[in-house]
Coordinates of C-alpha atoms in Angstrom, one line a residue:
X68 CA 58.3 76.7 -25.3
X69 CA 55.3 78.4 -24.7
X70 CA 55.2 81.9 -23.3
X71 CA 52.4 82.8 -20.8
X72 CA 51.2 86.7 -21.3
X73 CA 50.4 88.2 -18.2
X74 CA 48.5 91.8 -17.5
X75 CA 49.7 94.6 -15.0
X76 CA 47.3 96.1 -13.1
X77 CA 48.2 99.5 -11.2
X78 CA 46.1 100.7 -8.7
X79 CA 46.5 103.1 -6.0
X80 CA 45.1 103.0 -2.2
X81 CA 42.4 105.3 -1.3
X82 CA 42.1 105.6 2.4
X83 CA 41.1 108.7 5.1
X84 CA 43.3 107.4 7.7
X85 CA 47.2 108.4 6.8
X86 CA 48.3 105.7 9.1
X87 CA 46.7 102.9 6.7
X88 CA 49.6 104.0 4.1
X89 CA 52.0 103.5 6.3
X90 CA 51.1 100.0 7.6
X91 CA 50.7 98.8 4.1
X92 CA 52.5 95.5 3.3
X93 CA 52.2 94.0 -0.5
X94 CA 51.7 90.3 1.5
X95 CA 48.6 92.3 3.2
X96 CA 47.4 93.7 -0.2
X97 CA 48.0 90.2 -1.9
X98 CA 45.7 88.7 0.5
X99 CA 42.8 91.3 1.0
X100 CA 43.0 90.9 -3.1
X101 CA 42.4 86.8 -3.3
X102 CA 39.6 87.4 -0.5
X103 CA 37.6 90.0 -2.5
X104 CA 38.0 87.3 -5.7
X105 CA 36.9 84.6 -3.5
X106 CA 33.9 86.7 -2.2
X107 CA 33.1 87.8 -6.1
X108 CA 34.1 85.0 -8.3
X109 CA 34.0 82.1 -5.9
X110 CA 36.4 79.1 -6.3
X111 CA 36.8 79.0 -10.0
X112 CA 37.4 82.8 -9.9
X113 CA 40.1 82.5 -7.1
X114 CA 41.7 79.7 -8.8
X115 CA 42.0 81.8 -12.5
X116 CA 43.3 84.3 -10.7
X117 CA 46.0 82.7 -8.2
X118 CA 48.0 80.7 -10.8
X119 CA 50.3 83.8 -11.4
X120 CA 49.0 86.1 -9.2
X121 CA 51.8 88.4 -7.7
X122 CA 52.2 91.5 -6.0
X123 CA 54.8 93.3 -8.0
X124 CA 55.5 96.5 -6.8
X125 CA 54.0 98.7 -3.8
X126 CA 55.3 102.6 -2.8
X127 CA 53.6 103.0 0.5
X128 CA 54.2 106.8 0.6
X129 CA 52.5 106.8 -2.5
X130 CA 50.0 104.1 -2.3
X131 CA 50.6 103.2 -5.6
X132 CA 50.2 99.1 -5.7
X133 CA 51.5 97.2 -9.3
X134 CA 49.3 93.9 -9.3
X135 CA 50.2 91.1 -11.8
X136 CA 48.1 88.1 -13.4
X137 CA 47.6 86.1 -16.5
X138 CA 46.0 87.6 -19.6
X139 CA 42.8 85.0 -19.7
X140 CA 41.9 86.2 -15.9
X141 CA 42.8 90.0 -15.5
X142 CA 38.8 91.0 -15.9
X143 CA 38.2 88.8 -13.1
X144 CA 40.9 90.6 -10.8
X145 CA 39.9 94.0 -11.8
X146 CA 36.1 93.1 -11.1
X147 CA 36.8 92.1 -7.5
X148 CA 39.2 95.5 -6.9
X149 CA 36.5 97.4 -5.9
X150 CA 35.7 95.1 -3.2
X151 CA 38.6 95.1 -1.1
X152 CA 37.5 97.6 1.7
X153 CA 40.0 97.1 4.3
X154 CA 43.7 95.9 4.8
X155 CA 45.0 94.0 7.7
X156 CA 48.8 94.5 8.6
X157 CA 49.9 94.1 12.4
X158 CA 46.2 92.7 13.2
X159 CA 44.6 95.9 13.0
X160 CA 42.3 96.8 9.9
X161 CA 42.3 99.9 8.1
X162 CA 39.2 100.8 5.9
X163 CA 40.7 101.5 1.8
X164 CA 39.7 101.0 -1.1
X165 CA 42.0 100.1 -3.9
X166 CA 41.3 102.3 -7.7
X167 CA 42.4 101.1 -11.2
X168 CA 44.3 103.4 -12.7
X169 CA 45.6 101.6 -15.7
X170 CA 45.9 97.9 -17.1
X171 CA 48.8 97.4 -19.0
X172 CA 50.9 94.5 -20.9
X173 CA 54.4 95.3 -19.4
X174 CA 55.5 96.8 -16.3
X175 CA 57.2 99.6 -18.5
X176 CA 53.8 101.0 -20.2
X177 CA 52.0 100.7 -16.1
X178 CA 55.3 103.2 -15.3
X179 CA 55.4 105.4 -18.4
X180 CA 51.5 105.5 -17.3
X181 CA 52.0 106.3 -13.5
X182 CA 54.7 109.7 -14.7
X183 CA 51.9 111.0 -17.2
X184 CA 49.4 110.9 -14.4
X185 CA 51.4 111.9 -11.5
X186 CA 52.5 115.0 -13.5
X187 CA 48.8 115.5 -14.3
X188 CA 48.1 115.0 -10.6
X189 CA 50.8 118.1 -9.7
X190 CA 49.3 119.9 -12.6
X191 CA 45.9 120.0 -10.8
X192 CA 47.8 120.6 -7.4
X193 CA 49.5 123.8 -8.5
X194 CA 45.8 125.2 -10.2
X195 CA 44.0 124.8 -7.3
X196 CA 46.4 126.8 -4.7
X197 CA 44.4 129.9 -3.7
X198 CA 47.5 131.7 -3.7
X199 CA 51.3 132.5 -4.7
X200 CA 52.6 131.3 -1.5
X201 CA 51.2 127.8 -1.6
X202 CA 52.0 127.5 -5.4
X203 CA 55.8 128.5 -4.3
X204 CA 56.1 126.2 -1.2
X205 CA 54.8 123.5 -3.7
X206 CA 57.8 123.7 -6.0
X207 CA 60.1 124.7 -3.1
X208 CA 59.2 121.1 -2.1
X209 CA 59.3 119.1 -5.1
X210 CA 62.6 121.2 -5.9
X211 CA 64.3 120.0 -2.8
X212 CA 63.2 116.1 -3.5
X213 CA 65.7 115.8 -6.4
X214 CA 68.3 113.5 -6.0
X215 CA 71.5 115.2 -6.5
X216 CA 74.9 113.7 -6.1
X217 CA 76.8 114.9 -3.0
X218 CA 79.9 117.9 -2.9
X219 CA 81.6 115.6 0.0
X220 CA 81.1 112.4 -2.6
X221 CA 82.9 113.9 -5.6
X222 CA 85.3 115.4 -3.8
X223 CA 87.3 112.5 -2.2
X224 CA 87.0 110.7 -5.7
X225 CA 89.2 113.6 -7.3
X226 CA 91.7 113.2 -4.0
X227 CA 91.9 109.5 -4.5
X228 CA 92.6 110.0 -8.4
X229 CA 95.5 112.6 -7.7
X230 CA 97.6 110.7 -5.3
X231 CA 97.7 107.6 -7.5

C-alpha cells in the first residue's frame, strides 16, 4: 500500500472589514482558493491541486485557515494564495487576502508553529502599549480567557460520591 504525503498550509485572513471574519465559512475559503489556482495555474494547475485538496481547519475569530494538499502540488497552491482577494459567504463579498504563515508536513508541526507565533504576536502586543494601563487590561483579558473547571461542577461530583 502506498502512502500519499500531503503538505499543510496555514494561513491567516487579512481583511479591514471585522465583519469578513465573521462570515467566513471553510466551504467559502475552499472555493475562493480553487478559483485563484484556476486563474494562476489554469486547468492542469487546478487539477494538481484538487485531487486532495481540503480545508482542514478554520478559527473564524482568529482567521487562522489550515489548508491541506499533496506534496507534488503544494508550490502551486501557495503561488495562487496571494491571489485570493475576496470571499463570498451569504452572497456578499468581502475584500481579504489570505498570508502564508507556515508550510508544514503534519498538522502537529502547522500547530506547534501557530503557539510560537501567536505568543510572538502577544509579545509585540504588550511592547507597543503606550502605557501601564493598556499593558494591564491586556493580561486582565488573556487572564480571564482560561478555561477553568467550574466550583458548581466539582461540587455535586463529591455529593454524588458521598451518598453512594
Amino acid at each position: 500500500m502506498v502512502r500519499f504525503k500531503n503538505r499543510y498550509v496555514l494561513c491567516e485572513v487579512l481583511s479591514d472589514d471585522p465583519r469578513c471574519r465573521q462570515c467566513i465559512e471553510d466551504r467559502a475559503v475552499g472555493l475562493a482558493v480553487r478559483d485563484a489556482i484556476g486563474r494562476v495555474h489554469g486547468d492542469y494547475g487546478l487539477a494538481c491541486c484538487s485531487i486532495s485538496f481540503t480545508v482542514k481547519y478554520l478559527n473564524a475569530y482568529t482567521g487562522t485557515v489550515l489548508l491541506r494538499c499533496r506534496k507534488d502540488s503544494y508550490r502551486l497552491l501557495c503561488s495562487a494564495l496571494p491571489f485570493v482577494r475576496s470571499l463570498e459567504s451569504r452572497s456578499q463579498r468581502y475584500p481579504c487576502a489570505l498570508n502564508t504563515l507556515h508550510v508544514g508536513g503534519t498538522i502537529r508541526t502547522c500547530q506547534k508553529f501557530l503557539i510560537q507565533y501567536n505568543r510572538r504576536q502577544l509579545l509585540m502586543l504588550l511592547q507597543n502599549c503606550t502605557n501601564e494601563e493598556e499593558r494591564q487590561c491586556i493580561q486582565k483579558s488573556l487572564l480571564s480567557c482560561s478555561l477553568t473547571e467550574e466550583q458548581s461542577q466539582s461540587g455535586d461530583e463529591d455529593d454524588d460520591d458521598g451518598t453512594e
